[in-house]
Coordinates of C-alpha atoms and ligand atoms in Angstrom, one line a residue:
M1 CA -24.3 -10.0 16.6
K2 CA -21.9 -11.0 19.5
T3 CA -19.1 -8.5 20.2
P4 CA -15.8 -10.2 19.0
K5 CA -13.3 -10.9 21.7
L6 CA -9.5 -10.3 21.4
P7 CA -7.6 -13.6 21.4
P8 CA -5.9 -14.3 24.7
F9 CA -2.3 -13.2 25.0
D10 CA 0.1 -14.1 27.8
Y11 CA 1.6 -10.8 28.8
Q12 CA 1.0 -8.5 31.7
P13 CA 1.7 -4.8 30.9
K14 CA 3.1 -2.6 33.7
K15 CA 0.7 -0.5 35.5
Y16 CA 0.9 3.0 34.0
A17 CA 1.6 5.7 36.5
G18 CA 2.4 8.7 34.2
P19 CA 0.4 11.8 33.4
S20 CA -3.2 11.4 32.2
A21 CA -4.3 11.5 28.6
A22 CA -6.0 14.8 29.3
E23 CA -2.8 16.3 30.7
V24 CA -0.8 15.1 27.7
L25 CA -3.4 16.5 25.3
A26 CA -3.3 19.9 27.0
Q27 CA 0.5 19.9 26.8
R28 CA 0.4 18.9 23.2
K29 CA -2.1 21.7 22.4
Q30 CA 0.2 24.2 24.1
F31 CA 3.6 23.1 23.0
L32 CA 3.3 21.0 19.8
N33 CA 2.7 21.6 16.1
P34 CA -0.9 22.5 15.8
G35 CA -1.1 20.9 12.4
I36 CA -0.8 17.4 13.6
F37 CA -4.1 15.5 13.8
L38 CA -5.4 12.8 16.2
Y39 CA -7.4 9.7 15.3
Y40 CA -10.7 9.2 17.1
K41 CA -13.2 11.5 18.8
E42 CA -11.8 10.5 22.1
P43 CA -8.0 10.4 21.6
I44 CA -6.2 7.3 22.8
M45 CA -2.8 7.4 24.6
F46 CA -0.6 4.3 24.2
V47 CA 1.9 3.5 26.8
E48 CA 3.1 -0.1 26.1
G49 CA 3.3 -2.6 23.3
K50 CA 4.2 -6.2 22.9
M51 CA 4.3 -7.9 19.5
Q52 CA 0.9 -7.3 17.7
Y53 CA -0.7 -5.8 20.7
I54 CA -0.6 -2.3 22.3
W55 CA -2.1 -1.0 25.6
D56 CA -3.6 2.3 26.4
D57 CA -3.0 4.2 29.7
Q58 CA -6.1 2.5 31.2
G59 CA -4.6 -0.9 30.6
K60 CA -7.0 -1.7 27.7
R61 CA -5.4 -4.0 25.1
Y62 CA -5.8 -3.5 21.3
L63 CA -4.7 -5.4 18.2
D64 CA -2.5 -2.9 16.4
G65 CA -4.0 -3.3 12.9
L66 CA -2.2 -0.2 11.6
G67 CA 1.2 -1.1 13.0
G68 CA 2.0 2.5 13.9
I69 CA 1.3 3.5 10.3
V70 CA 2.8 0.5 8.6
T71 CA 6.0 0.8 10.7
I72 CA 5.8 -2.1 13.2
S73 CA 7.0 -4.9 10.9
V74 CA 8.0 -7.7 13.3
G75 CA 6.1 -6.8 16.4
H76 CA 6.3 -4.1 19.2
C77 CA 9.4 -4.6 21.4
H78 CA 10.3 -7.8 19.7
P79 CA 12.8 -9.6 22.1
H80 CA 15.5 -10.1 19.4
V81 CA 15.3 -6.5 18.3
L82 CA 15.3 -5.3 21.9
E83 CA 18.3 -7.3 22.7
A84 CA 20.2 -5.9 19.7
A85 CA 19.2 -2.4 20.6
N86 CA 19.9 -2.7 24.3
K87 CA 23.3 -4.3 23.8
Q88 CA 24.4 -1.6 21.4
N89 CA 22.9 1.2 23.6
E90 CA 25.1 0.1 26.5
T91 CA 28.2 -0.1 24.4
L92 CA 28.4 2.9 22.0
Q93 CA 25.3 4.9 21.0
H94 CA 26.9 7.1 18.4
S95 CA 29.7 7.1 15.9
T96 CA 29.5 8.4 12.4
T97 CA 30.6 7.6 8.9
I98 CA 33.9 9.4 9.3
Y99 CA 35.0 6.5 11.5
L100 CA 34.6 2.8 11.1
H101 CA 32.0 0.8 13.0
P102 CA 31.2 -2.9 12.3
N103 CA 27.3 -2.5 12.5
V104 CA 26.8 -0.3 9.5
G105 CA 28.7 -2.6 7.2
A106 CA 27.1 -5.8 8.5
F107 CA 23.7 -4.3 8.1
A108 CA 24.5 -3.0 4.6
E109 CA 25.7 -6.4 3.5
K110 CA 22.6 -8.1 4.9
L111 CA 20.3 -5.6 3.3
A112 CA 22.1 -5.9 -0.1
S113 CA 21.6 -9.7 0.1
K114 CA 17.9 -9.1 -0.1
M115 CA 18.1 -6.9 -3.3
P116 CA 18.0 -8.2 -6.8
G117 CA 20.4 -7.4 -9.7
E118 CA 23.0 -4.7 -9.3
L119 CA 21.2 -3.0 -6.3
K120 CA 24.0 -3.4 -3.9
V121 CA 25.1 0.0 -2.6
C122 CA 23.3 1.3 0.5
Y123 CA 22.9 4.8 1.9
F124 CA 21.4 5.2 5.4
V125 CA 19.3 8.1 6.4
N126 CA 16.6 8.8 9.1
S127 CA 13.3 8.9 7.4
G128 CA 11.4 8.0 4.2
S129 CA 11.3 11.7 3.1
E130 CA 15.0 11.9 3.4
A131 CA 15.4 8.7 1.5
N132 CA 13.3 10.0 -1.4
D133 CA 15.1 13.3 -1.4
L134 CA 18.4 11.5 -1.8
A135 CA 17.0 9.2 -4.5
L136 CA 15.9 12.3 -6.6
L137 CA 19.3 13.9 -6.1
M138 CA 20.9 10.6 -7.4
A139 CA 18.5 10.5 -10.4
R140 CA 19.3 14.1 -11.4
A141 CA 23.1 13.7 -10.7
Y142 CA 23.4 10.4 -12.7
T143 CA 21.3 11.4 -15.7
G144 CA 22.1 15.1 -16.0
N145 CA 18.3 15.6 -16.5
Y146 CA 15.9 17.5 -14.2
D147 CA 12.4 16.5 -14.9
V148 CA 10.8 13.8 -12.7
I149 CA 7.6 11.9 -13.3
A150 CA 5.5 10.9 -10.2
L151 CA 2.0 9.7 -9.8
R152 CA -1.2 11.3 -8.7
N153 CA -2.5 9.9 -5.4
A154 CA 1.1 9.4 -4.3
Y155 CA 2.7 10.1 -1.0
H156 CA 6.4 10.4 -0.7
G157 CA 7.1 12.6 2.3
G158 CA 6.7 16.0 3.9
N159 CA 10.0 17.7 3.2
A160 CA 10.3 20.0 0.1
S161 CA 11.2 17.3 -2.4
G162 CA 8.9 14.7 -0.8
M163 CA 6.0 17.2 -1.1
A164 CA 6.9 17.9 -4.7
V165 CA 6.4 14.3 -5.8
T166 CA 3.4 13.8 -3.5
A167 CA 0.1 14.3 -5.2
H168 CA -2.7 14.8 -2.7
S169 CA -3.7 18.4 -2.0
T170 CA -4.0 17.4 1.7
W171 CA -0.2 17.3 2.1
K172 CA 0.9 20.1 -0.2
Y173 CA 1.5 23.6 1.2
N174 CA 1.0 26.6 -1.0
V175 CA 4.7 27.3 -1.7
P176 CA 6.7 26.6 -4.8
H177 CA 8.0 23.1 -4.5
S178 CA 7.2 21.0 -7.6
F179 CA 9.4 22.6 -10.2
G180 CA 10.3 19.9 -12.8
V181 CA 7.8 17.4 -11.4
H182 CA 4.9 16.1 -13.5
H183 CA 2.2 13.8 -12.1
A184 CA 0.9 11.1 -14.3
I185 CA -2.7 9.6 -14.0
A186 CA -2.8 7.2 -11.0
P187 CA -3.0 3.6 -12.2
Y188 CA -6.1 3.2 -9.9
P189 CA -8.3 0.6 -11.5
Y190 CA -11.2 1.2 -9.1
R191 CA -11.5 5.0 -9.8
G192 CA -9.4 5.6 -12.9
P193 CA -10.4 5.5 -16.5
Y194 CA -9.3 1.9 -17.0
G195 CA -11.0 -0.6 -14.7
Y196 CA -10.4 -4.1 -13.4
D197 CA -12.2 -5.4 -16.5
D198 CA -9.7 -3.9 -18.9
A199 CA -6.9 -6.4 -19.6
D200 CA -4.8 -3.7 -21.2
A201 CA -5.2 -1.2 -18.3
G202 CA -1.5 -1.4 -17.4
R203 CA -0.3 -0.3 -20.8
K204 CA -3.0 2.3 -21.1
Y205 CA -2.0 3.9 -17.8
A206 CA 1.7 3.7 -18.7
D207 CA 0.9 5.5 -22.0
D208 CA 0.0 8.6 -19.9
V209 CA 3.6 8.6 -18.6
K210 CA 4.8 8.5 -22.2
S211 CA 2.5 11.3 -23.1
L212 CA 3.8 13.5 -20.2
I213 CA 7.4 12.8 -21.4
D214 CA 6.5 14.0 -24.9
Y215 CA 4.3 16.9 -24.0
A216 CA 5.5 18.3 -20.6
T217 CA 9.3 17.6 -20.5
P218 CA 12.2 18.3 -22.9
G219 CA 11.9 14.7 -23.9
K220 CA 14.6 13.7 -21.5
V221 CA 13.8 12.9 -17.8
A222 CA 15.8 12.3 -14.6
G223 CA 13.4 9.6 -13.6
F224 CA 10.2 8.2 -12.4
I225 CA 9.2 7.5 -8.8
A226 CA 6.3 5.4 -7.5
E227 CA 5.2 3.5 -4.5
S228 CA 4.7 -0.2 -5.4
I229 CA 1.3 -0.1 -3.8
Q230 CA 0.1 3.5 -3.1
G231 CA -0.1 3.6 0.8
V232 CA -1.5 6.9 1.9
G233 CA -3.6 6.9 -1.3
G234 CA -5.5 4.0 0.0
F235 CA -3.5 0.8 -0.8
V236 CA -4.0 1.2 -4.6
E237 CA -2.5 -1.8 -6.5
F238 CA -1.4 -1.1 -10.1
P239 CA -2.7 -3.2 -13.0
S240 CA -0.2 -5.8 -14.2
G241 CA 2.3 -4.7 -16.7
Y242 CA 2.1 -1.1 -15.6
L243 CA 5.6 -0.7 -14.1
K244 CA 7.2 -2.7 -16.9
Q245 CA 5.8 -0.6 -19.6
T246 CA 6.5 2.7 -17.6
Y247 CA 10.1 1.7 -16.9
E248 CA 10.6 1.2 -20.6
Y249 CA 9.3 4.6 -21.5
I250 CA 11.4 6.3 -18.7
R251 CA 14.6 4.5 -19.6
A252 CA 14.1 5.3 -23.3
A253 CA 13.9 9.0 -22.2
G254 CA 17.2 8.7 -20.3
G255 CA 15.7 8.4 -16.9
V256 CA 16.1 6.0 -14.0
C257 CA 13.3 4.3 -12.1
I258 CA 12.8 4.8 -8.4
A259 CA 10.7 2.3 -6.3
D260 CA 9.4 3.8 -3.0
E261 CA 9.2 0.7 -0.8
V262 CA 8.5 2.6 2.5
Q263 CA 5.2 0.7 3.0
T264 CA 5.5 -2.3 0.7
G265 CA 8.9 -3.6 1.5
F266 CA 10.2 -6.3 3.9
G267 CA 7.8 -9.0 3.0
R268 CA 4.6 -7.3 4.0
T269 CA 2.9 -8.1 0.6
G270 CA 3.4 -11.8 1.3
T271 CA 4.2 -13.0 -2.2
H272 CA 7.4 -11.1 -2.5
F273 CA 10.0 -9.4 -0.3
W274 CA 9.7 -6.1 -2.3
G275 CA 6.6 -4.7 -3.8
F276 CA 8.2 -3.9 -7.2
E277 CA 8.8 -7.7 -7.7
M278 CA 5.0 -8.1 -8.0
Q279 CA 5.2 -6.2 -11.3
G280 CA 8.3 -8.1 -12.5
V281 CA 10.6 -5.1 -12.7
I282 CA 14.0 -4.2 -11.1
P283 CA 14.3 -0.5 -10.3
D284 CA 17.5 1.5 -10.5
I285 CA 17.0 3.0 -7.0
V286 CA 15.0 1.7 -4.1
T287 CA 13.9 3.8 -1.1
M288 CA 12.8 2.2 2.2
A289 CA 11.8 3.3 5.8
K290 CA 9.2 2.5 8.3
G291 CA 9.2 -1.4 8.6
I292 CA 13.0 -1.5 8.1
G293 CA 13.5 -0.2 11.7
N294 CA 10.4 -1.6 13.4
G295 CA 9.8 1.8 14.9
C296 CA 13.3 3.3 15.1
P297 CA 14.3 6.2 12.9
L298 CA 16.0 4.3 10.1
A299 CA 15.6 4.6 6.4
A300 CA 17.7 3.6 3.4
V301 CA 18.4 4.2 -0.3
V302 CA 19.8 1.2 -2.3
T303 CA 21.2 1.7 -5.7
T304 CA 23.7 0.3 -8.2
P305 CA 27.4 1.1 -8.1
K306 CA 27.2 3.0 -11.4
I307 CA 24.5 5.4 -10.0
A308 CA 26.3 5.7 -6.7
A309 CA 29.4 6.8 -8.5
S310 CA 27.5 9.9 -9.8
L311 CA 27.5 11.3 -6.2
L312 CA 31.3 11.0 -5.9
G313 CA 33.2 14.3 -6.1
K314 CA 31.1 16.0 -3.4
V315 CA 30.6 14.8 0.1
H316 CA 27.2 13.3 0.8
F317 CA 27.0 13.1 4.6
N318 CA 24.2 12.3 7.1
T319 CA 25.1 12.6 10.8
F320 CA 22.9 9.8 12.0
G321 CA 22.6 7.8 8.9
G322 CA 24.1 4.3 9.7
N323 CA 24.2 5.0 13.4
P324 CA 25.4 1.9 15.4
V325 CA 22.2 1.5 17.3
V326 CA 19.7 1.8 14.4
T327 CA 21.8 -0.5 12.1
A328 CA 22.0 -3.1 14.9
I329 CA 18.2 -2.8 15.0
G330 CA 17.8 -3.0 11.2
K331 CA 19.9 -6.2 11.1
A332 CA 18.0 -7.8 13.9
V333 CA 14.7 -6.9 12.0
L334 CA 15.9 -8.8 8.9
E335 CA 16.9 -11.7 11.0
V336 CA 13.5 -11.9 12.6
I337 CA 11.7 -11.7 9.2
E338 CA 13.7 -14.6 8.0
K339 CA 13.8 -16.7 11.2
E340 CA 10.0 -16.4 11.9
K341 CA 9.0 -16.6 8.2
L342 CA 7.1 -13.4 8.5
Q343 CA 6.7 -12.9 4.7
E344 CA 5.0 -16.3 4.6
N345 CA 2.8 -15.4 7.5
S346 CA 1.8 -12.1 5.8
L347 CA 0.6 -14.1 2.9
K348 CA -1.2 -16.7 4.9
Q349 CA -3.0 -14.3 7.3
G350 CA -3.5 -11.6 4.7
T351 CA -5.2 -14.1 2.3
R352 CA -7.5 -15.3 5.1
I353 CA -8.5 -11.7 6.0
K354 CA -9.0 -10.7 2.4
E355 CA -11.3 -13.6 1.8
G356 CA -13.3 -12.5 4.8
L357 CA -13.4 -8.9 3.6
E358 CA -14.6 -10.1 0.1
K359 CA -17.5 -11.9 1.8
L360 CA -18.4 -8.7 3.6
K361 CA -18.3 -6.8 0.3
A362 CA -20.9 -9.2 -1.1
K363 CA -23.1 -8.3 1.8
H364 CA -22.6 -4.5 2.2
P365 CA -23.0 -2.2 -0.8
I366 CA -21.1 0.5 1.1
I367 CA -17.9 -1.5 0.4
G368 CA -16.9 -0.5 -3.1
D369 CA -13.5 -2.2 -3.3
V370 CA -11.4 -4.7 -1.4
R371 CA -7.8 -4.7 -2.5
G372 CA -4.2 -5.1 -1.5
K373 CA -1.7 -7.9 -0.9
G374 CA -0.6 -9.8 2.2
L375 CA -0.9 -7.6 5.3
L376 CA -1.5 -4.4 3.3
L377 CA -5.2 -4.4 2.7
G378 CA -7.6 -1.6 1.8
V379 CA -11.4 -1.4 1.9
E380 CA -12.7 1.6 -0.1
M381 CA -16.1 2.8 1.0
V382 CA -18.6 4.5 -1.2
K383 CA -22.1 5.9 -0.7
D384 CA -23.2 4.5 -4.0
R385 CA -21.4 1.8 -6.1
T386 CA -22.4 3.6 -9.3
T387 CA -21.3 7.1 -8.5
K388 CA -18.5 6.0 -6.2
E389 CA -19.2 9.0 -4.0
P390 CA -16.7 8.6 -1.1
A391 CA -18.3 7.4 2.1
K392 CA -16.0 9.5 4.4
A393 CA -18.2 9.7 7.5
E394 CA -19.0 6.0 7.4
C395 CA -15.3 5.2 7.1
A396 CA -14.6 7.3 10.2
A397 CA -17.4 5.5 11.9
V398 CA -16.0 2.0 11.1
L399 CA -12.7 3.2 12.7
E400 CA -14.6 4.3 15.9
H401 CA -16.5 1.0 16.1
A402 CA -13.4 -1.1 15.6
R403 CA -11.6 0.9 18.3
E404 CA -14.4 0.2 20.7
M405 CA -13.9 -3.6 20.0
G406 CA -10.1 -3.4 20.5
L407 CA -8.9 -3.1 16.9
L408 CA -6.9 -0.2 15.6
I409 CA -7.1 0.5 11.8
G410 CA -6.3 3.4 9.6
K411 CA -7.8 5.3 6.8
G412 CA -6.4 6.7 3.6
G413 CA -7.4 8.0 0.1
L414 CA -7.9 11.6 -0.9
W415 CA -11.2 11.9 1.0
G416 CA -10.3 9.5 3.9
Q417 CA -12.7 7.0 2.4
T418 CA -10.5 3.9 2.5
I419 CA -9.8 1.7 5.5
R420 CA -6.2 0.8 5.7
F421 CA -5.1 -2.3 7.5
A422 CA -1.4 -3.1 8.0
P423 CA -0.7 -5.0 11.3
P424 CA 2.6 -6.3 12.5
M425 CA 3.5 -9.4 10.3
C426 CA 3.5 -11.6 13.4
I427 CA -0.3 -11.8 13.8
T428 CA -1.8 -15.3 14.3
Q429 CA -4.8 -17.0 12.7
E430 CA -6.9 -16.1 15.8
D431 CA -6.0 -12.5 15.2
A432 CA -7.0 -12.7 11.5
D433 CA -10.4 -14.2 12.5
F434 CA -10.9 -11.5 15.2
I435 CA -10.2 -8.8 12.5
V436 CA -12.7 -10.1 10.1
D437 CA -15.3 -10.5 13.0
V438 CA -14.7 -6.9 14.1
F439 CA -15.1 -5.6 10.5
A440 CA -18.4 -7.6 10.2
A441 CA -19.7 -6.1 13.5
A442 CA -18.5 -2.6 12.6
F443 CA -20.3 -2.7 9.1
A444 CA -23.4 -4.2 10.7
K445 CA -23.6 -1.1 13.0
L446 CA -23.5 1.4 10.2
Ligands
PLP1 C1 5.3 5.6 0.7 C2 5.9 6.6 1.6 N1 7.1 7.2 1.2 C3 7.6 8.1 2.1 C4 7.1 8.4 3.3 C5 7.8 9.5 4.1 O1 8.4 8.8 5.2 P1 8.7 9.6 6.6 O2 7.4 10.0 7.2 O3 9.5 8.6 7.3 O4 9.5 10.8 6.2 C6 5.9 7.8 3.7 C7 5.3 8.1 5.0 O5 4.2 7.8 5.3 C8 5.3 6.8 2.8 O6 4.2 6.3 3.2

């Protein structure tokens, strides 16, 4: 099999003259959090990015198939985003909500225009974890209830409340953090009790939420939180009808429904701008991060005026939330998504790649499941299609092979058994074909 070649790209990166990867690694080992992990046997150091491509310190170009963990939405150093950031950086870098500044209001109005129903009040924070923390506070303040239902296989952040609603042992420290949180069965058709062949799977999984309400809570809950497709969990898509039925159960128990759109928002799923729209529901609170800022620390919570009113009476303040630079960037990102029709492109290229992956599944028994929407695609690898034993080492090997061929991809799932693919939404058809060719070559090498 011929080694696939990256499509040509007319851009010359600067020659890198900084410290070597070995020096940076040594520095990191001595001075940084020892708990962070690196991808690849031989760590890569990236020093420049342009649109869907990224260069290492040796000048080697890669297609960024993971988009900095689902964060680069419109492309690395996109010119329109850069212009907005640079202009604001030269004018005023910081102000805060105790003063007026035009950027924060302009961005909030634009973001609210993308939201359905009564979801019109925006709060800006710095990370997805903070956004979920605030959403949980809102749910509890508004309802007067404490219990929260989340899902197994979820990831919602690394702070105390994010860790509480997360349900992967990998990310949970052995400290008390989940008081009042109950985790329902993940609506995971490939591995869960109700499979793709069960037309009633959505309702059956939702019934587990109802059972938790009845057995594990006082019968009243503050709310329910779920990603619209589980990201870190390996791009798990819920069966149709799941959220609709679950939202009914939660609202009947006095709770509100929170959609975590940190990975699924901003058009990435192709068919819809927000992931929850795929399930035909409107949440009461939506949290977002990552793609909203295309790489800058920006996150948001959007809710209804009625829920927002429940936080009045105390001051909810966030020093950098709504900072003039990040909100200029956030608005520019939305403008690019619209102008360059990136949601439509996600659907077009994502469908093409998924078709290619389905063909590979027919050929390689190690591919247990191909799933996802738009440019949020997962390939779950198993040693045996009957036992579904996770093929963890093989998944890591595919990542290494793809890296050698110039494609960055990620992995997810409890055992690191699922390839995750979420490139910037600006990839071309040539990139899409390159990706499928790299996967084909990587699987052939196993
Ligand atoms: C779905 C989801 N929610 C929340 C978070 C937490 O975001 P952050 O790392 O910005 O705190 C993440 C991060 O990966 C995520 O994937």
